[in-house]
Structure formats: structure tokens, C-alpha cells
PDB file of C-alpha atoms in Angstrom:
ATOM      1  CA  MET A   1      32.548  -4.471  34.894  1.00 88.00           C
ATOM      2  CA  ILE A   2      34.695  -5.311  37.907  1.00 95.00           C
ATOM      3  CA  THR A   3      33.459  -7.648  40.629  1.00 97.00           C
ATOM      4  CA  PHE A   4      34.044  -7.710  44.374  1.00 98.00           C
ATOM      5  CA  SER A   5      34.312 -10.610  46.821  1.00 98.00           C
ATOM      6  CA  ILE A   6      33.333  -9.438  50.305  1.00 98.00           C
ATOM      7  CA  ILE A   7      34.672 -11.772  53.000  1.00 98.00           C
ATOM      8  CA  THR A   8      33.102 -11.703  56.468  1.00 98.00           C
ATOM      9  CA  CYS A   9      34.707 -13.930  59.103  1.00 97.00           C
ATOM     10  CA  THR A  10      32.588 -14.648  62.180  1.00 96.00           C
ATOM     11  CA  TYR A  11      32.646 -16.468  65.482  1.00 96.00           C
ATOM     12  CA  ASN A  12      29.856 -15.945  68.035  1.00 96.00           C
ATOM     13  CA  ALA A  13      29.152 -12.600  66.379  1.00 95.00           C
ATOM     14  CA  SER A  14      25.369 -12.481  66.739  1.00 95.00           C
ATOM     15  CA  GLN A  15      25.542  -9.095  68.480  1.00 92.00           C
ATOM     16  CA  TYR A  16      27.223  -7.449  65.492  1.00 91.00           C
ATOM     17  CA  ILE A  17      26.587  -9.510  62.361  1.00 95.00           C
ATOM     18  CA  GLU A  18      23.299  -7.877  61.296  1.00 95.00           C
ATOM     19  CA  ARG A  19      24.944  -4.451  61.052  1.00 93.00           C
ATOM     20  CA  THR A  20      27.437  -5.841  58.546  1.00 95.00           C
ATOM     21  CA  LEU A  21      24.886  -7.864  56.595  1.00 96.00           C
ATOM     22  CA  LYS A  22      22.595  -4.851  56.222  1.00 95.00           C
ATOM     23  CA  SER A  23      25.512  -2.719  55.042  1.00 95.00           C
ATOM     24  CA  VAL A  24      26.360  -5.210  52.293  1.00 96.00           C
ATOM     25  CA  GLU A  25      22.682  -5.607  51.368  1.00 95.00           C
ATOM     26  CA  ARG A  26      22.330  -1.840  50.874  1.00 95.00           C
ATOM     27  CA  GLN A  27      25.225  -1.537  48.425  1.00 96.00           C
ATOM     28  CA  THR A  28      23.909  -0.135  45.163  1.00 96.00           C
ATOM     29  CA  TYR A  29      26.555  -1.963  43.128  1.00 97.00           C
ATOM     30  CA  PRO A  30      25.239  -5.426  42.149  1.00 94.00           C
ATOM     31  CA  HIS A  31      28.391  -7.226  40.978  1.00 96.00           C
ATOM     32  CA  ILE A  32      29.440  -8.638  44.336  1.00 97.00           C
ATOM     33  CA  GLU A  33      29.580 -11.974  46.126  1.00 97.00           C
ATOM     34  CA  HIS A  34      29.440 -12.156  49.908  1.00 98.00           C
ATOM     35  CA  LEU A  35      31.361 -15.007  51.526  1.00 98.00           C
ATOM     36  CA  ILE A  36      30.592 -15.565  55.220  1.00 98.00           C
ATOM     37  CA  ILE A  37      33.213 -17.778  56.842  1.00 98.00           C
ATOM     38  CA  ASP A  38      32.099 -18.934  60.291  1.00 97.00           C
ATOM     39  CA  GLY A  39      34.179 -20.808  62.845  1.00 96.00           C
ATOM     40  CA  LEU A  40      31.381 -23.017  64.282  1.00 97.00           C
ATOM     41  CA  SER A  41      29.637 -20.281  66.255  1.00 96.00           C
ATOM     42  CA  LYS A  42      27.676 -21.436  69.303  1.00 96.00           C
ATOM     43  CA  ASP A  43      25.166 -18.565  69.147  1.00 96.00           C
ATOM     44  CA  ASP A  44      22.722 -17.743  66.325  1.00 96.00           C
ATOM     45  CA  THR A  45      25.282 -16.068  64.036  1.00 97.00           C
ATOM     46  CA  VAL A  46      24.838 -18.728  61.355  1.00 96.00           C
ATOM     47  CA  VAL A  47      21.044 -18.598  61.569  1.00 96.00           C
ATOM     48  CA  LYS A  48      21.111 -14.844  60.947  1.00 96.00           C
ATOM     49  CA  ALA A  49      23.591 -15.245  58.098  1.00 96.00           C
ATOM     50  CA  GLU A  50      21.530 -17.986  56.442  1.00 96.00           C
ATOM     51  CA  THR A  51      18.349 -15.921  56.712  1.00 95.00           C
ATOM     52  CA  TYR A  52      20.150 -13.029  55.060  1.00 95.00           C
ATOM     53  CA  ALA A  53      21.620 -15.207  52.289  1.00 93.00           C
ATOM     54  CA  GLN A  54      18.217 -16.649  51.430  1.00 92.00           C
ATOM     55  CA  ALA A  55      16.539 -13.237  51.369  1.00 91.00           C
ATOM     56  CA  THR A  56      19.091 -11.127  49.504  1.00 88.00           C
ATOM     57  CA  THR A  57      18.194 -10.267  45.919  1.00 86.00           C
ATOM     58  CA  THR A  58      20.961  -7.775  45.086  1.00 84.00           C
ATOM     59  CA  HIS A  59      23.936 -10.159  45.018  1.00 92.00           C
ATOM     60  CA  THR A  60      25.031 -13.708  45.811  1.00 93.00           C
ATOM     61  CA  ALA A  61      25.824 -14.810  49.352  1.00 95.00           C
ATOM     62  CA  SER A  62      27.129 -18.077  50.796  1.00 95.00           C
ATOM     63  CA  ILE A  63      27.898 -19.343  54.292  1.00 96.00           C
ATOM     64  CA  SER A  64      30.321 -22.002  55.452  1.00 96.00           C
ATOM     65  CA  SER A  65      30.679 -22.956  59.114  1.00 96.00           C
ATOM     66  CA  GLU A  66      33.519 -25.211  60.193  1.00 96.00           C
ATOM     67  CA  ARG A  67      36.344 -25.351  62.681  1.00 95.00           C
ATOM     68  CA  ASP A  68      39.341 -23.182  61.839  1.00 95.00           C
ATOM     69  CA  LYS A  69      42.707 -22.245  63.292  1.00 94.00           C
ATOM     70  CA  GLY A  70      41.723 -18.665  64.075  1.00 93.00           C
ATOM     71  CA  LEU A  71      40.804 -15.468  62.271  1.00 94.00           C
ATOM     72  CA  TYR A  72      43.625 -15.486  59.720  1.00 96.00           C
ATOM     73  CA  ASP A  73      42.938 -19.101  58.793  1.00 97.00           C
ATOM     74  CA  ALA A  74      39.300 -18.123  58.212  1.00 97.00           C
ATOM     75  CA  MET A  75      40.450 -15.223  56.034  1.00 98.00           C
ATOM     76  CA  ASN A  76      42.584 -17.604  53.974  1.00 98.00           C
ATOM     77  CA  LYS A  77      39.545 -19.843  53.498  1.00 98.00           C
ATOM     78  CA  GLY A  78      37.619 -16.831  52.242  1.00 98.00           C
ATOM     79  CA  ILE A  79      40.394 -15.947  49.817  1.00 98.00           C
ATOM     80  CA  GLY A  80      40.332 -19.506  48.516  1.00 97.00           C
ATOM     81  CA  LYS A  81      36.601 -19.243  47.745  1.00 98.00           C
ATOM     82  CA  ALA A  82      36.732 -15.740  46.221  1.00 98.00           C
ATOM     83  CA  SER A  83      35.981 -15.295  42.523  1.00 97.00           C
ATOM     84  CA  GLY A  84      35.700 -11.495  42.227  1.00 97.00           C
ATOM     85  CA  ASP A  85      38.343  -9.152  40.840  1.00 98.00           C
ATOM     86  CA  PHE A  86      39.004  -7.635  44.291  1.00 98.00           C
ATOM     87  CA  ILE A  87      38.823  -8.964  47.827  1.00 98.00           C
ATOM     88  CA  VAL A  88      37.172  -6.839  50.505  1.00 97.00           C
ATOM     89  CA  PHE A  89      37.374  -7.873  54.184  1.00 97.00           C
ATOM     90  CA  LEU A  90      34.382  -6.716  56.223  1.00 95.00           C
ATOM     91  CA  ASN A  91      34.079  -8.581  59.508  1.00 90.00           C
ATOM     92  CA  ALA A  92      31.190  -8.657  61.952  1.00 92.00           C
ATOM     93  CA  GLY A  93      30.502  -5.146  63.263  1.00 90.00           C
ATOM     94  CA  ASP A  94      32.234  -3.426  60.328  1.00 93.00           C
ATOM     95  CA  LYS A  95      30.235  -1.683  57.631  1.00 93.00           C
ATOM     96  CA  PHE A  96      30.756   0.277  54.438  1.00 96.00           C
ATOM     97  CA  ALA A  97      30.997   4.029  54.896  1.00 93.00           C
ATOM     98  CA  ASN A  98      27.945   4.527  52.677  1.00 94.00           C
ATOM     99  CA  ASP A  99      25.702   2.628  50.260  1.00 96.00           C
ATOM    100  CA  ASN A 100      27.596   3.682  47.124  1.00 97.00           C
ATOM    101  CA  ILE A 101      31.188   2.813  48.067  1.00 97.00           C
ATOM    102  CA  LEU A 102      31.600  -0.149  45.718  1.00 98.00           C
ATOM    103  CA  ALA A 103      29.810   1.688  42.898  1.00 97.00           C
ATOM    104  CA  ASP A 104      32.156   4.654  43.359  1.00 97.00           C
ATOM    105  CA  ILE A 105      35.244   2.421  43.319  1.00 97.00           C
ATOM    106  CA  ALA A 106      34.005   0.561  40.246  1.00 97.00           C
ATOM    107  CA  LYS A 107      33.518   3.876  38.454  1.00 96.00           C
ATOM    108  CA  GLN A 108      37.021   5.061  39.427  1.00 96.00           C
ATOM    109  CA  THR A 109      38.677   1.910  38.093  1.00 93.00           C
ATOM    110  CA  GLU A 110      36.567   1.627  34.939  1.00 89.00           C
ATOM    111  CA  GLY A 111      38.864   1.388  31.943  1.00 86.00           C
ATOM    112  CA  HIS A 112      41.984   0.555  34.000  1.00 90.00           C
ATOM    113  CA  ASP A 113      43.934  -2.102  32.131  1.00 92.00           C
ATOM    114  CA  PRO A 114      45.433  -3.783  33.978  1.00 96.00           C
ATOM    115  CA  LEU A 115      43.397  -3.304  37.137  1.00 97.00           C
ATOM    116  CA  PRO A 116      45.256  -1.814  40.139  1.00 98.00           C
ATOM    117  CA  GLY A 117      46.993  -4.255  42.440  1.00 98.00           C
ATOM    118  CA  VAL A 118      45.481  -2.509  45.471  1.00 98.00           C
ATOM    119  CA  ILE A 119      42.722   0.033  46.096  1.00 98.00           C
ATOM    120  CA  TYR A 120      42.830   1.871  49.415  1.00 98.00           C
ATOM    121  CA  GLY A 121      41.158   4.617  51.407  1.00 97.00           C
ATOM    122  CA  ASP A 122      40.436   6.004  54.856  1.00 95.00           C
ATOM    123  CA  THR A 123      38.578   4.458  57.817  1.00 94.00           C
ATOM    124  CA  ASP A 124      36.201   5.628  60.546  1.00 91.00           C
ATOM    125  CA  ILE A 125      36.077   3.973  63.980  1.00 90.00           C
ATOM    126  CA  VAL A 126      32.670   3.082  65.500  1.00 80.00           C
ATOM    127  CA  ASN A 127      31.601   1.723  68.890  1.00 79.00           C
ATOM    128  CA  ASP A 128      29.511  -1.357  69.740  1.00 76.00           C
ATOM    129  CA  GLU A 129      26.329   0.517  68.818  1.00 72.00           C
ATOM    130  CA  GLY A 130      27.758   1.491  65.430  1.00 72.00           C
ATOM    131  CA  LYS A 131      28.080   5.164  66.333  1.00 75.00           C
ATOM    132  CA  LEU A 132      31.019   7.139  64.967  1.00 73.00           C
ATOM    133  CA  LEU A 133      33.822   7.664  67.481  1.00 78.00           C
ATOM    134  CA  HIS A 134      36.489   9.298  65.313  1.00 76.00           C
ATOM    135  CA  ARG A 135      38.493   9.010  62.120  1.00 74.00           C
ATOM    136  CA  ARG A 136      41.289   6.441  62.357  1.00 81.00           C
ATOM    137  CA  ARG A 137      44.364   8.171  63.784  1.00 76.00           C
ATOM    138  CA  LEU A 138      46.790   6.918  61.127  1.00 80.00           C
ATOM    139  CA  SER A 139      45.814   8.408  57.776  1.00 84.00           C
ATOM    140  CA  PRO A 140      46.580   6.834  54.397  1.00 93.00           C
ATOM    141  CA  PRO A 141      49.298   8.605  52.414  1.00 94.00           C
ATOM    142  CA  GLU A 142      48.607  10.169  49.042  1.00 96.00           C
ATOM    143  CA  HIS A 143      50.833   7.560  47.405  1.00 97.00           C
ATOM    144  CA  LEU A 144      50.976   4.165  49.099  1.00 97.00           C
ATOM    145  CA  GLU A 145      53.664   1.528  48.577  1.00 97.00           C
ATOM    146  CA  TRP A 146      54.986  -1.366  50.619  1.00 96.00           C
ATOM    147  CA  ARG A 147      57.694   0.810  52.176  1.00 94.00           C
ATOM    148  CA  SER A 148      54.998   3.134  53.584  1.00 94.00           C
ATOM    149  CA  PHE A 149      54.209   0.716  56.411  1.00 93.00           C
ATOM    150  CA  ARG A 150      57.579   1.486  57.991  1.00 88.00           C
ATOM    151  CA  HIS A 151      55.619   4.343  59.568  1.00 84.00           C
ATOM    152  CA  GLY A 152      52.926   2.025  60.930  1.00 84.00           C
ATOM    153  CA  MET A 153      49.895   0.371  59.378  1.00 89.00           C
ATOM    154  CA  LEU A 154      48.723   3.497  57.568  1.00 92.00           C
ATOM    155  CA  VAL A 155      45.742   1.757  55.952  1.00 95.00           C
ATOM    156  CA  CYS A 156      43.278  -0.398  57.873  1.00 92.00           C
ATOM    157  CA  HIS A 157      42.895  -3.782  56.167  1.00 91.00           C
ATOM    158  CA  GLN A 158      39.113  -3.223  55.823  1.00 93.00           C
ATOM    159  CA  SER A 159      40.005  -0.256  53.585  1.00 96.00           C
ATOM    160  CA  PHE A 160      42.662  -2.209  51.671  1.00 97.00           C
ATOM    161  CA  TYR A 161      41.218  -4.001  48.645  1.00 98.00           C
ATOM    162  CA  ALA A 162      43.615  -6.515  47.101  1.00 98.00           C
ATOM    163  CA  ARG A 163      43.350  -7.899  43.611  1.00 98.00           C
ATOM    164  CA  THR A 164      42.136 -11.461  44.061  1.00 98.00           C
ATOM    165  CA  ASP A 165      44.766 -13.096  41.880  1.00 98.00           C
ATOM    166  CA  ILE A 166      47.487 -11.517  44.038  1.00 98.00           C
ATOM    167  CA  ALA A 167      45.715 -12.428  47.288  1.00 98.00           C
ATOM    168  CA  LYS A 168      45.434 -16.082  46.274  1.00 98.00           C
ATOM    169  CA  ARG A 169      49.230 -16.216  45.896  1.00 96.00           C
ATOM    170  CA  THR A 170      49.801 -14.191  49.071  1.00 96.00           C
ATOM    171  CA  LEU A 171      47.873 -15.856  51.886  1.00 97.00           C
ATOM    172  CA  TYR A 172      47.995 -14.764  55.506  1.00 97.00           C
ATOM    173  CA  ASP A 173      50.977 -16.218  57.388  1.00 97.00           C
ATOM    174  CA  LEU A 174      49.516 -18.285  60.236  1.00 96.00           C
ATOM    175  CA  ASN A 175      52.796 -18.031  62.144  1.00 94.00           C
ATOM    176  CA  TYR A 176      51.515 -14.600  63.207  1.00 93.00           C
ATOM    177  CA  ARG A 177      48.581 -14.699  65.612  1.00 91.00           C
ATOM    178  CA  PHE A 178      47.710 -11.013  66.011  1.00 91.00           C
ATOM    179  CA  SER A 179      49.345  -8.929  63.252  1.00 92.00           C
ATOM    180  CA  ALA A 180      49.332 -11.130  60.162  1.00 95.00           C
ATOM    181  CA  ASP A 181      47.274  -8.424  58.441  1.00 94.00           C
ATOM    182  CA  VAL A 182      50.273  -6.058  58.544  1.00 95.00           C
ATOM    183  CA  ASP A 183      52.536  -8.665  56.959  1.00 96.00           C
ATOM    184  CA  TRP A 184      49.863  -9.578  54.387  1.00 97.00           C
ATOM    185  CA  CYS A 185      49.334  -5.999  53.228  1.00 97.00           C
ATOM    186  CA  ILE A 186      53.085  -5.475  52.822  1.00 97.00           C
ATOM    187  CA  ARG A 187      53.498  -8.681  50.817  1.00 98.00           C
ATOM    188  CA  VAL A 188      50.500  -7.862  48.611  1.00 98.00           C
ATOM    189  CA  MET A 189      52.003  -4.450  47.836  1.00 98.00           C
ATOM    190  CA  LYS A 190      55.398  -6.007  47.139  1.00 98.00           C
ATOM    191  CA  GLU A 191      53.778  -8.342  44.639  1.00 97.00           C
ATOM    192  CA  ALA A 192      51.881  -5.445  43.049  1.00 97.00           C
ATOM    193  CA  GLU A 193      55.187  -3.605  42.623  1.00 97.00           C
ATOM    194  CA  ARG A 194      56.837  -6.702  41.192  1.00 97.00           C
ATOM    195  CA  GLN A 195      54.055  -6.903  38.601  1.00 97.00           C
ATOM    196  CA  ARG A 196      54.298  -3.139  37.998  1.00 97.00           C
ATOM    197  CA  LEU A 197      50.662  -2.656  38.993  1.00 98.00           C
ATOM    198  CA  THR A 198      49.365   0.638  40.349  1.00 97.00           C
ATOM    199  CA  ILE A 199      48.162   1.155  43.929  1.00 98.00           C
ATOM    200  CA  HIS A 200      45.048   3.295  43.628  1.00 97.00           C
ATOM    201  CA  ASN A 201      44.036   5.900  46.218  1.00 97.00           C
ATOM    202  CA  ALA A 202      40.228   6.094  46.188  1.00 97.00           C
ATOM    203  CA  HIS A 203      40.300   9.372  48.170  1.00 96.00           C
ATOM    204  CA  LEU A 204      37.266   8.070  50.054  1.00 96.00           C
ATOM    205  CA  THR A 205      36.448   6.838  53.540  1.00 95.00           C
ATOM    206  CA  LEU A 206      35.710   3.228  52.646  1.00 96.00           C
ATOM    207  CA  CYS A 207      34.492   1.651  55.868  1.00 93.00           C
ATOM    208  CA  SER A 208      33.532   2.040  59.495  1.00 90.00           C
ATOM    209  CA  TYR A 209      35.589  -0.325  61.632  1.00 87.00           C
ATOM    210  CA  LEU A 210      34.429  -1.724  64.987  1.00 79.00           C
ATOM    211  CA  ASP A 211      36.720  -0.482  67.751  1.00 73.00           C
ATOM    212  CA  GLY A 212      38.611  -3.050  69.808  1.00 62.00           C
ATOM    213  CA  GLY A 213      39.781  -5.677  67.332  1.00 54.00           C
ATOM    214  CA  MET A 214      42.030  -8.646  68.065  1.00 52.00           C
ATOM    215  CA  SER A 215      45.271  -6.640  67.952  1.00 48.00           C
ATOM    216  CA  VAL A 216      43.838  -4.087  70.410  1.00 53.00           C
ATOM    217  CA  LYS A 217      42.746  -6.786  72.868  1.00 57.00           C
ATOM    218  CA  ASN A 218      46.214  -8.383  72.651  1.00 68.00           C
ATOM    219  CA  HIS A 219      48.127  -5.132  72.420  1.00 70.00           C
ATOM    220  CA  ARG A 220      51.531  -6.173  73.802  1.00 78.00           C
ATOM    221  CA  ALA A 221      51.709  -9.426  71.815  1.00 83.00           C
ATOM    222  CA  SER A 222      50.561  -7.564  68.694  1.00 82.00           C
ATOM    223  CA  LEU A 223      53.300  -4.959  69.082  1.00 81.00           C
ATOM    224  CA  MET A 224      55.951  -7.660  69.459  1.00 87.00           C
ATOM    225  CA  GLU A 225      54.713  -9.375  66.305  1.00 91.00           C
ATOM    226  CA  ARG A 226      54.669  -6.091  64.400  1.00 88.00           C
ATOM    227  CA  PHE A 227      58.300  -5.523  65.392  1.00 87.00           C
ATOM    228  CA  ARG A 228      59.209  -8.951  63.990  1.00 91.00           C
ATOM    229  CA  ILE A 229      57.272  -8.280  60.795  1.00 93.00           C
ATOM    230  CA  MET A 230      58.834  -4.866  60.240  1.00 89.00           C
ATOM    231  CA  SER A 231      62.301  -6.232  60.960  1.00 91.00           C
ATOM    232  CA  CYS A 232      61.708  -8.926  58.346  1.00 90.00           C
ATOM    233  CA  HIS A 233      60.605  -6.478  55.659  1.00 93.00           C
ATOM    234  CA  TYR A 234      62.620  -3.346  56.481  1.00 90.00           C
ATOM    235  CA  GLY A 235      65.640  -4.562  58.465  1.00 89.00           C
ATOM    236  CA  LEU A 236      66.355  -4.514  62.205  1.00 86.00           C
ATOM    237  CA  PHE A 237      68.199  -1.186  62.388  1.00 68.00           C
ATOM    238  CA  SER A 238      65.541   0.707  60.443  1.00 73.00           C
ATOM    239  CA  THR A 239      62.810  -0.885  62.577  1.00 77.00           C
ATOM    240  CA  ILE A 240      64.507   0.147  65.845  1.00 80.00           C
ATOM    241  CA  LEU A 241      64.793   3.744  64.607  1.00 74.00           C
ATOM    242  CA  MET A 242      61.152   3.812  63.532  1.00 71.00           C
ATOM    243  CA  HIS A 243      59.985   2.433  66.895  1.00 64.00           C
ATOM    244  CA  LEU A 244      61.890   5.193  68.687  1.00 70.00           C
ATOM    245  CA  TRP A 245      59.982   7.622  66.483  1.00 63.00           C
ATOM    246  CA  PHE A 246      56.686   5.855  67.352  1.00 61.00           C
ATOM    247  CA  VAL A 247      57.410   6.416  71.060  1.00 61.00           C
ATOM    248  CA  LEU A 248      58.142  10.109  70.498  1.00 63.00           C
ATOM    249  CA  ARG A 249      55.032  10.460  68.331  1.00 60.00           C
ATOM    250  CA  GLY A 250      52.914   8.807  71.029  1.00 60.00           C
ATOM    251  CA  LEU A 251      54.279  11.110  73.723  1.00 59.00           C
ATOM    252  CA  ARG A 252      53.605  14.156  71.577  1.00 63.00           C
ATOM    253  CA  HIS A 253      50.051  13.005  70.919  1.00 58.00           C
ATOM    254  CA  ALA A 254      49.494  12.397  74.645  1.00 59.00           C
ATOM    255  CA  LEU A 255      50.763  15.875  75.528  1.00 62.00           C
ATOM    256  CA  ARG A 256      48.502  17.500  72.943  1.00 64.00           C
ATOM    257  CA  THR A 257      45.534  15.525  74.224  1.00 59.00           C
ATOM    258  CA  HIS A 258      46.022  16.510  77.870  1.00 59.00           C
ATOM    259  CA  LEU A 259      47.194  20.108  77.511  1.00 57.00           C
ATOM    260  CA  PRO A 260      44.452  22.701  78.229  1.00 59.00           C
ATOM    261  CA  SER A 261      43.165  24.505  75.141  1.00 51.00           C
TER     262      SER A 261
END
């Protein structure tokens, strides 16, 4: 039976944390550990997390609260503590798409030997109240590989489950402040290919992601980092061509949005 390590990184997340904790608590699949990595929150985030950890009976949960160097450093700390077969990132405000997601994934991968290097799916976007806004604009391809991200980050990292042994050898690069998740996903997929491991499409919406993450709030800096990352993995010329296509795609989307029906 496969196991999952759910990593939730928090900092002053009292407004959103209970939504995520309840979503994990309601999962029908029992073989999970929940690692809450807090960056010395000044609100009652840790109190809520500790109350949840003491009360949960469906799985194990642990909380650590200490100073870190930012979100990606906290994610690396979570990876270091993980003991499950797959790592699942679900940060404060995010939630699973339904109560059976992990059970469904476990059933899909039952009998896979070796286990896939990556499991991926689709993502919904929700607002501060947790209400559905829309499906994520970039959709996952039928067959995902590391070269797929030339066309943008086609899979949200909350819907990108990495095998833990790969993740532990492929930590987030702290030289990137806003888009290290893009680089991390590419490197994880490269390692999966090197090991000749499959990348499994769950054909499911795996999570609901809170709108307005770090890369959205720092949009310009995030775009510049993504250009550097793509240039590193795909070459400068290819990256310039793809960014010209991104501009054209954005203009086309804007025209469709504003044209009368």
C-alpha cells in the first residue's frame, strides 16, 4: 500500500489554515502523514495546527515552527522530514478536490512496480472564502515530460506528486525566490526520465488552489525568474521563441474575453 507525505508550509496563515486541515482530515485514505512546517507565525496558526494534530485519528500529523529562509526553504525542510512514497504539497488555503483523491490515486497506482516518478492532474482555483472561481487556465497534457514546461507550467505544483526518493535528491533551488517550483518540477521530471520511471496522468482534478500565490503577487520578478529557468533547461533561443508565443497567446485570450458574444 503506497503512502503519502502531505507538506503544508505556513506563516501567519490563521485565516486559511483550517480549510486545509479539514480537507486533509476528511481524506478517506489512511496511509498518510501530514507535515506542517511553520515559519514562526505571530498569529494563532500554530495553535490551530497543534489542536488539529492532537485530535486527528485518521493519520499522523506533526508540526515544527522555526525561522526559515522563505517558502522554498520551508518546502525543503518538509521534504527532509517526509517518509511517504509520494510528496504532496498543500499549503494554507489549498484543499483536495474531494475526500477520496488519495484513495483514488492509490488505487490507480496499485501494482505499479516501480512506482511512477510523478503523478499529476488538474487544478481548480478558489477565492479567499474557498469558493470555486474557475479551472486553472493552463491544462495538463495527456502525456507530461520535462520538455512540456517549455509551454508554461502546465501542472500546478499542488497537483504534482513527486516520488519522495527523487524529491530528496532534487531539493528546491533557493537561488530562485518566486519560481523555484517551476525549476523543481522540471528537475524532478528529468530525474524520473533518467531512471526510466513513468509519469502518471491521474485524469483527475486533484486540488483546489488558493488564488493569488507568491508568484502572482510578485508577477514581474516571477516572470523574469521563469525566463532564466527556461533558458537554463531549454536554451536561450528556444525560450525567446516560446515567450513570443506566450505574448501572442495572451493577446488572443484577451481578445476572446472582451469580444461581445
